[in-house]
Structures are given as C-alpha cells and as structure tokens.
XYZ file of C-alpha atoms in Angstrom:
406
model
C -70.806 -3.380 -87.042
C -71.135 -3.335 -83.285
C -68.335 -5.911 -82.798
C -66.052 -4.015 -85.143
C -66.358 -0.853 -83.082
C -65.635 -2.768 -79.895
C -62.391 -4.183 -81.385
C -61.307 -0.746 -82.491
C -61.908 0.671 -78.950
C -59.824 -2.084 -77.331
C -57.043 -1.536 -79.830
C -57.047 2.143 -78.987
C -56.783 1.395 -75.271
C -53.864 -0.965 -75.926
C -52.024 1.708 -77.890
C -52.576 4.261 -75.126
C -51.262 1.855 -72.491
C -48.261 0.995 -74.634
C -47.496 4.644 -75.146
C -47.607 5.330 -71.355
C -45.356 2.380 -70.587
C -42.800 3.541 -73.154
C -42.890 7.026 -71.723
C -41.958 5.799 -68.100
C -38.308 6.594 -67.263
C -36.266 3.436 -66.533
C -34.337 3.143 -63.224
C -30.738 4.099 -63.791
C -28.002 1.642 -62.742
C -26.423 4.474 -60.662
C -29.512 4.630 -58.411
C -29.212 0.918 -57.606
C -25.507 1.141 -56.638
C -26.072 4.217 -54.438
C -27.967 2.029 -51.945
C -24.704 0.253 -51.046
C -22.874 1.882 -48.067
C -19.455 3.356 -48.517
C -16.407 1.696 -46.934
C -15.087 3.109 -43.630
C -12.194 5.564 -43.716
C -9.502 6.785 -41.305
C -8.902 3.303 -39.947
C -6.365 3.371 -37.101
C -5.066 0.843 -34.589
C -4.081 1.057 -30.947
C -1.793 -1.747 -29.800
C -1.170 -3.313 -26.398
C -0.377 -6.662 -24.807
C -1.927 -9.383 -27.069
C -4.601 -6.920 -28.120
C -5.381 -4.512 -30.963
C -8.104 -1.889 -30.717
C -9.403 -0.540 -34.018
C -11.159 2.785 -34.680
C -12.635 4.138 -37.917
C -15.081 6.633 -39.384
C -18.226 5.715 -41.341
C -18.676 7.886 -44.448
C -22.486 7.623 -44.416
C -23.402 6.527 -40.915
C -27.107 6.990 -41.586
C -27.018 4.139 -44.091
C -24.889 1.785 -41.942
C -26.260 -0.815 -39.552
C -23.048 -2.658 -38.623
C -19.510 -3.385 -39.743
C -17.375 -6.381 -40.590
C -13.773 -6.615 -39.419
C -11.372 -8.815 -41.343
C -7.910 -9.896 -40.259
C -4.957 -11.740 -41.664
C -1.252 -11.882 -40.942
C 1.339 -10.740 -43.416
C 1.919 -14.416 -44.217
C -1.771 -15.081 -44.924
C -3.410 -14.013 -48.178
C -7.082 -14.480 -47.271
C -8.590 -12.180 -44.624
C -10.787 -13.867 -42.013
C -13.899 -12.294 -40.501
C -13.160 -11.697 -36.806
C -15.954 -9.372 -35.703
C -19.252 -7.683 -36.607
C -19.474 -4.652 -34.309
C -22.309 -2.148 -34.506
C -20.048 0.694 -33.366
C -17.038 2.286 -35.000
C -14.534 0.400 -32.849
C -13.470 -3.182 -32.298
C -11.145 -4.888 -29.795
C -9.300 -7.951 -31.060
C -7.942 -9.993 -28.141
C -5.865 -13.129 -27.652
C -3.315 -12.193 -30.280
C 0.370 -13.107 -30.381
C 2.751 -10.346 -29.418
C 5.262 -9.410 -32.085
C 3.158 -10.741 -34.989
C 2.145 -8.236 -37.666
C -1.588 -8.361 -38.392
C -3.468 -6.702 -41.279
C -6.994 -5.370 -40.760
C -9.741 -4.233 -43.131
C -13.272 -3.091 -42.302
C -16.430 -2.991 -44.419
C -19.806 -1.309 -43.800
C -23.104 -3.226 -43.784
C -26.245 -1.283 -44.692
C -29.922 -1.868 -45.407
C -30.751 -5.333 -46.705
C -27.306 -6.533 -45.597
C -25.731 -4.725 -48.520
C -22.008 -4.609 -47.852
C -19.488 -2.022 -48.948
C -16.070 -2.648 -50.289
C -13.401 -3.170 -47.659
C -11.446 -0.242 -46.277
C -7.799 0.407 -46.924
C -5.717 -2.072 -44.889
C -3.851 -1.157 -41.716
C -1.015 -3.062 -40.045
C -0.812 -3.590 -36.277
C 1.707 -5.416 -34.075
C 0.555 -6.139 -30.493
C 3.279 -5.947 -27.864
C 4.003 -5.317 -24.209
C 4.472 -1.647 -23.343
C 5.087 -0.485 -19.788
C 6.556 2.223 -17.592
C 7.835 1.692 -14.034
C 8.734 4.335 -11.464
C 11.803 3.459 -9.400
C 11.549 -0.184 -10.482
C 8.002 -0.457 -9.181
C 8.704 1.053 -5.758
C 5.769 1.953 -3.533
C 7.176 5.089 -1.868
C 9.731 7.771 -2.604
C 10.884 10.796 -0.611
C 12.040 12.943 -3.517
C 10.337 14.079 -6.708
C 13.381 13.021 -8.772
C 12.804 9.439 -9.868
C 13.951 6.954 -12.490
C 11.632 5.527 -15.154
C 12.082 2.077 -16.669
C 10.541 1.775 -20.142
C 9.644 -1.525 -21.784
C 8.917 -1.523 -25.533
C 10.212 -3.114 -28.767
C 13.355 -1.755 -30.375
C 12.779 1.301 -32.536
C 9.755 2.496 -30.552
C 9.105 6.095 -29.523
C 7.425 7.216 -26.305
C 5.491 10.226 -25.043
C 5.605 10.801 -21.255
C 3.601 13.020 -18.952
C 2.462 13.536 -15.371
C -1.029 14.192 -16.767
C -3.351 11.789 -18.628
C -3.961 14.431 -21.299
C -0.202 14.523 -22.099
C -0.363 18.287 -22.687
C 2.576 19.402 -24.845
C 4.485 16.115 -24.499
C 6.351 15.014 -27.627
C 7.446 11.598 -28.804
C 11.078 10.711 -28.137
C 13.125 7.555 -28.720
C 12.674 4.900 -26.060
C 15.632 4.280 -23.750
C 15.775 1.585 -21.089
C 15.858 4.063 -18.202
C 15.600 7.813 -17.888
C 15.347 10.417 -15.151
C 11.970 11.996 -14.453
C 10.567 14.718 -12.206
C 7.247 14.050 -10.487
C 4.677 16.794 -10.015
C 5.131 18.766 -6.763
C 3.355 18.030 -3.493
C 3.114 14.897 -1.370
C 0.634 12.207 -2.341
C 0.042 9.585 -5.027
C 1.901 10.477 -8.233
C 1.278 8.844 -11.607
C 3.379 8.896 -14.782
C 1.621 8.208 -18.101
C 3.180 6.850 -21.292
C 2.042 6.304 -24.886
C 4.331 4.414 -27.252
C 4.614 4.775 -31.047
C 5.736 1.561 -32.718
C 7.634 0.902 -35.923
C 4.534 0.739 -38.141
C 3.141 4.022 -36.841
C 0.561 2.800 -34.333
C 0.244 4.220 -30.842
C -0.089 1.961 -27.823
C -2.899 2.135 -25.354
C -1.895 4.563 -22.579
C -0.016 2.882 -19.736
C 0.960 4.292 -16.361
C 2.557 3.608 -13.001
C 2.096 5.319 -9.665
C 4.144 5.911 -6.540
C 3.527 7.711 -3.245
C 5.625 10.858 -2.889
C 6.295 11.398 0.811
C 8.849 14.091 1.604
C 8.404 14.557 5.347
C 7.808 12.669 8.575
C 6.332 14.206 11.731
C 5.965 12.985 15.298
C 2.781 14.494 16.698
C 3.045 13.200 20.250
C 4.991 10.897 22.575
C 3.679 9.632 25.900
C 4.254 7.150 28.738
C 1.941 6.119 31.545
C 4.056 6.292 34.721
C 2.815 9.780 35.654
C 6.006 10.299 37.665
C 5.558 7.090 39.668
C 8.732 5.181 40.533
C 8.903 1.990 38.471
C 10.891 -1.101 39.388
C 12.255 -3.940 37.320
C 9.583 -6.304 36.080
C 6.883 -3.643 35.946
C 5.337 -2.496 32.658
C 5.537 0.965 31.083
C 3.234 1.685 28.140
C 4.807 3.971 25.530
C 2.910 5.593 22.616
C 4.217 7.575 19.635
C 1.739 9.156 17.206
C 3.121 9.641 13.686
C -0.231 9.263 11.839
C 1.342 7.112 9.111
C 1.878 3.326 9.212
C 4.783 1.132 8.094
C 7.503 3.286 9.632
C 10.091 2.629 12.364
C 9.428 4.201 15.774
C 11.187 4.031 19.129
C 11.558 5.880 22.413
C 14.869 6.547 24.089
C 14.987 6.657 27.878
C 17.625 9.123 29.034
C 20.720 7.241 30.271
C 18.798 4.059 29.561
C 17.696 1.802 26.739
C 16.079 2.633 23.397
C 12.759 0.813 23.176
C 11.338 -0.166 19.735
C 7.613 0.493 19.284
C 5.092 -1.399 17.160
C 2.164 -0.656 14.847
C 1.329 -4.249 13.994
C -1.142 -5.149 16.715
C 1.449 -6.922 18.903
C 3.574 -6.091 21.937
C 0.965 -3.778 23.424
C -0.046 -2.057 20.174
C -3.829 -1.841 20.203
C -4.570 -1.416 16.484
C -2.367 -2.441 13.579
C -1.616 0.073 10.841
C -3.189 3.141 12.463
C -0.017 5.238 12.701
C 0.062 4.903 16.515
C 3.224 3.064 17.558
C 2.945 1.450 21.010
C 4.731 -0.913 23.384
C 4.102 -2.572 26.727
C 7.705 -2.430 27.934
C 8.608 -4.825 30.746
C 11.480 -3.130 32.571
C 14.390 -5.597 32.672
C 16.648 -6.122 35.650
C 19.504 -3.661 35.861
C 17.823 -0.654 34.214
C 17.924 2.352 36.524
C 17.077 5.982 35.820
C 16.166 8.938 37.966
C 13.743 11.459 36.458
C 14.818 10.531 32.942
C 13.385 12.173 29.836
C 11.768 10.067 27.091
C 12.544 11.029 23.486
C 10.591 9.740 20.499
C 12.301 8.835 17.194
C 10.545 8.067 13.905
C 11.556 7.228 10.325
C 8.731 6.796 7.831
C 8.356 4.189 5.112
C 9.840 6.547 2.532
C 12.986 7.067 4.600
C 12.179 10.522 5.965
C 13.500 11.108 9.489
C 11.193 13.092 11.764
C 12.436 15.648 14.251
C 12.757 14.084 17.706
C 10.055 14.887 20.225
C 10.169 14.763 24.041
C 7.386 13.159 26.018
C 5.901 15.305 28.808
C 7.071 14.272 32.282
C 9.951 12.030 33.292
C 10.508 8.362 34.063
C 12.225 6.959 37.159
C 13.237 3.303 37.132
C 15.055 1.555 39.930
C 16.242 -1.955 40.549
C 15.040 -3.592 43.722
C 17.812 -4.138 46.279
C 19.489 -7.500 46.217
C 17.933 -9.530 49.001
C 20.140 -11.055 51.671
C 19.935 -14.574 53.061
C 19.130 -14.926 56.740
C 21.324 -17.645 58.243
C 19.970 -20.225 60.670
C 21.110 -19.345 64.200
C 23.401 -21.715 66.007
C 22.711 -22.872 69.551
C 25.169 -20.288 70.823
C 23.115 -17.518 69.143
C 19.984 -18.365 71.120
C 19.582 -17.226 74.725
C 16.689 -17.501 77.155
C 15.281 -14.121 76.101
C 17.377 -13.169 73.075
C 18.547 -14.330 69.680
C 21.474 -13.230 67.536
C 20.675 -13.038 63.800
C 23.256 -13.195 60.997
C 22.781 -12.672 57.251
C 24.752 -12.324 54.059
C 26.201 -8.994 52.953
C 24.346 -6.670 50.528
C 26.765 -4.858 48.198
C 24.361 -2.490 46.386
C 25.753 0.972 45.737
C 22.539 2.701 46.827
C 22.202 0.769 50.109
C 20.317 2.584 52.855
C 19.714 0.144 55.724
C 18.793 -3.337 56.917
C 15.450 -3.715 58.693
C 14.751 -6.758 60.802
C 11.093 -7.763 61.176
C 9.715 -10.294 63.665
C 6.507 -12.295 64.038
C 5.238 -15.134 66.176
C 3.902 -16.993 63.129
C 5.283 -17.832 59.710
C 4.915 -15.256 56.979
C 6.867 -12.229 58.130
C 6.118 -9.085 56.114
C 6.755 -5.354 56.263
C 3.620 -5.151 58.399
C 5.155 -7.364 61.046
C 6.927 -6.017 64.150
C 10.078 -4.028 63.407
C 12.702 -5.536 65.682
C 15.537 -3.244 64.690
C 17.428 -1.316 62.029
C 21.075 -1.528 60.944
C 22.411 1.366 58.857
C 25.988 0.090 58.472
C 26.070 -1.933 55.249
C 28.987 -4.030 56.517
C 27.222 -4.989 59.739
C 25.374 -8.209 59.074
C 24.381 -9.185 62.572
C 21.665 -8.089 65.013
C 20.718 -9.233 68.523
C 17.023 -9.172 69.357
C 16.391 -9.047 73.106
C 13.453 -8.998 75.517
C 11.905 -12.127 74.053
C 9.648 -14.563 75.904
C 11.333 -17.760 76.941
C 10.243 -20.952 75.205
C 8.297 -19.076 72.481
C 8.865 -19.543 68.761
C 9.744 -16.476 66.707
C 10.042 -15.880 62.961
C 12.337 -13.277 61.346
C 13.006 -11.646 57.953
C 15.711 -9.126 57.031
C 14.750 -6.486 54.442
C 17.267 -4.411 52.489
C 16.227 -0.815 51.735
C 17.858 1.480 49.181
C 17.962 5.250 48.898
C 14.651 5.316 46.956
C 12.817 3.426 49.683
C 12.634 0.223 47.646
C 13.107 -2.996 49.538
C 13.750 -6.686 49.148
C 13.520 -9.346 51.838
C-alpha cells in the first residue's frame, strides 16, 4: 500500500511538470531573425584618381560591429570582399581609371551575424583637376583662365571657397574665364566634378599668388658724395621686400646697373627682397653729381614707381698718363736737364706736374720741379741741379677734378 501511494505521487509530479512545459510559450521565428543587423542604406561613392571612397548609413548602428565591402566590375558576376571597415566609410585604392566598378556593403553584428548586402552603386575612378593659368605661380590680375580636366560628359562646380556656397554644377569645358577673390595674396580655386553615373569627385583645387602691385621702399649707394674713379667699387642697394623680381639702378647720364638678390655680385642674402650690387666702375664712365634712380619689376610683372636715391654720384676717369722720354745727351747740361714727354689729349686737362727725386720711386710726395699748364707744351727744363748727381723724374697729368696719373 505504501509503494502504491509513492507511485501515484510521482505520477502526479510528472503530470504537473508536463503541464508546465506545455504551457511555456515557444520562441517565435521572428525573434531569431531580428538579431540579424539590417543592411546599410544611402550608399554613395566619391571618385578620384585610381580611388573610390564609399560612404553609407547603418540602419541600426547599435547592433553593428563592422561592415563588409564587396566589389566587382560590370564584367564580373561575383562580388569580391575588398574590405572590412569598422566605420561607415571605406577607401578603395589602386583601381584602374575609366573602369566601372560595382560596390555593395553588408553589416556585421553580434556573433558575426551578417545582413543582406546593400543596394549596389556604380563608381568610375578618373583623373579630375583644375589649373589656374596653366599652373602659373603668380598673376597680377584677378581675371584668370581655368583649365579643367575630366571625362567627357562630366559636370563641374567651381568656387573660390571650399564650402562652394551657392555654386551650381555646369558642363565641363576645356578652359573658362574665372575671377579670383579680391586682395593680394594666395588665391585658391576649388572644383567638384559630377561624372556620368552621378558620382561626385573628391574636391580638387589649385592656387596662385595674386600680386597686383610692386613698390620700391628705398634706394641707396655708398659713395656719400665722394668722387669715385674707374676701377673703384660702388655698392648699390634697392629694397623691394619681395624676391624673384628684376631690379636695377640708373646713373644719370651713365649706365644702368642690374642688381641681384641671389647671393652673388655683392648681394649679401639671397631671396630677401634686397637687391644689391658691388659695381666696379669701368673705364670711360664719367658723371658729375649724377642722380641714381631705382627701377623694379616684380615676379608677377608689376612695374614699381621709380625712386631716387638720396645724394648724388660723381665718377671720373683718371687722366691718361704720358710717357716720359729718355733725354738725349744734348738735353743734359752741367746743372740742368730738358725733359720731354708724350702729349695728353684729355678734354678735361688741367696741367702737367713734374716731380723730381734723387732716388728711384718718384711720387706725388717728391719734390715738385715745375708745372706746365699748356696742354700742347710737352717739354720742361729743370735747372739749378748739382753737377754729377743722378736725378729721377716723373710727369703727372692732372684734370679739372684734381685726379692725376703719372
């Protein structure tokens, strides 16, 4: 009787357990599928040289750990996995320009559950570019020419600002006029292209320096009014504050002297906008209180207003020296000697001065034996000499500026 009751109790427990199990609600198939992430949407491509950049939006980003990017060409039927980014963008490099590629993206969630692939998008990488004045470095006017490079049938949006503002797409032409933003300085033109399958290019740009004026700030020379003769050096300086231009100084009634900003010819520092020159005065250049005028044209072609240097420059050529002829026996007396020399024909002749010494090396500090002011007189007799003593002579030619040669 005891065992019978025990069997009945166990049977009752079994029935209760069976009843509870039957009452438990089964997991619906819909709940299992909801754990799969949804495919990305709004897939778009940005094209450039041998490169495609993809962007998309995840529908349920909280349930997505990464993405898979698939690619094939229009001639290939099976997409190939080319990337597994963990962000909603992917850059595909090393592509062939002009080839149409097809991209799809899937989402990967918890447990590596993968969504269906997104809608496909086509992209054709290509070269897109804009050049200002054929790639010039400087320009002196805001009116420029743009050269556009893009496949046939492409549209372009242009702007002086990276945000493009109200710029609209227009058909691409090989060249077009463009107006840079006002004000001197570096100017940049931005372009975005829209290709035949509806993809925009990565923004491209080119820059140029707008320089609309040139100024000479100072001109100087280092003579300080001192008379300069041929063979001496005058240092000229012109300050324009900008390098790579063309500078010179013009000596009134004399030569025009090019200046340098390349560290040579007396220029101290290359590329500092100070144009300098150690000018060796050549034979034949003569000026009297001449002005010095600075000229400058900058790298963009702007011509600066001329500027005068303070002070004046006087340059004279030394007189042409004469040759003292050896005296003949008839020219030498017991206490005198007659000297003869060649004629000086300088237009600014002043006088001949005859100097004497009792040793070789006659200079302007030696004894002045006499002066001849007639240019055509080329003889002089020195008297009152000691008999049987050797004398040395030199004839100096003086001009109207006091310069001499002997």
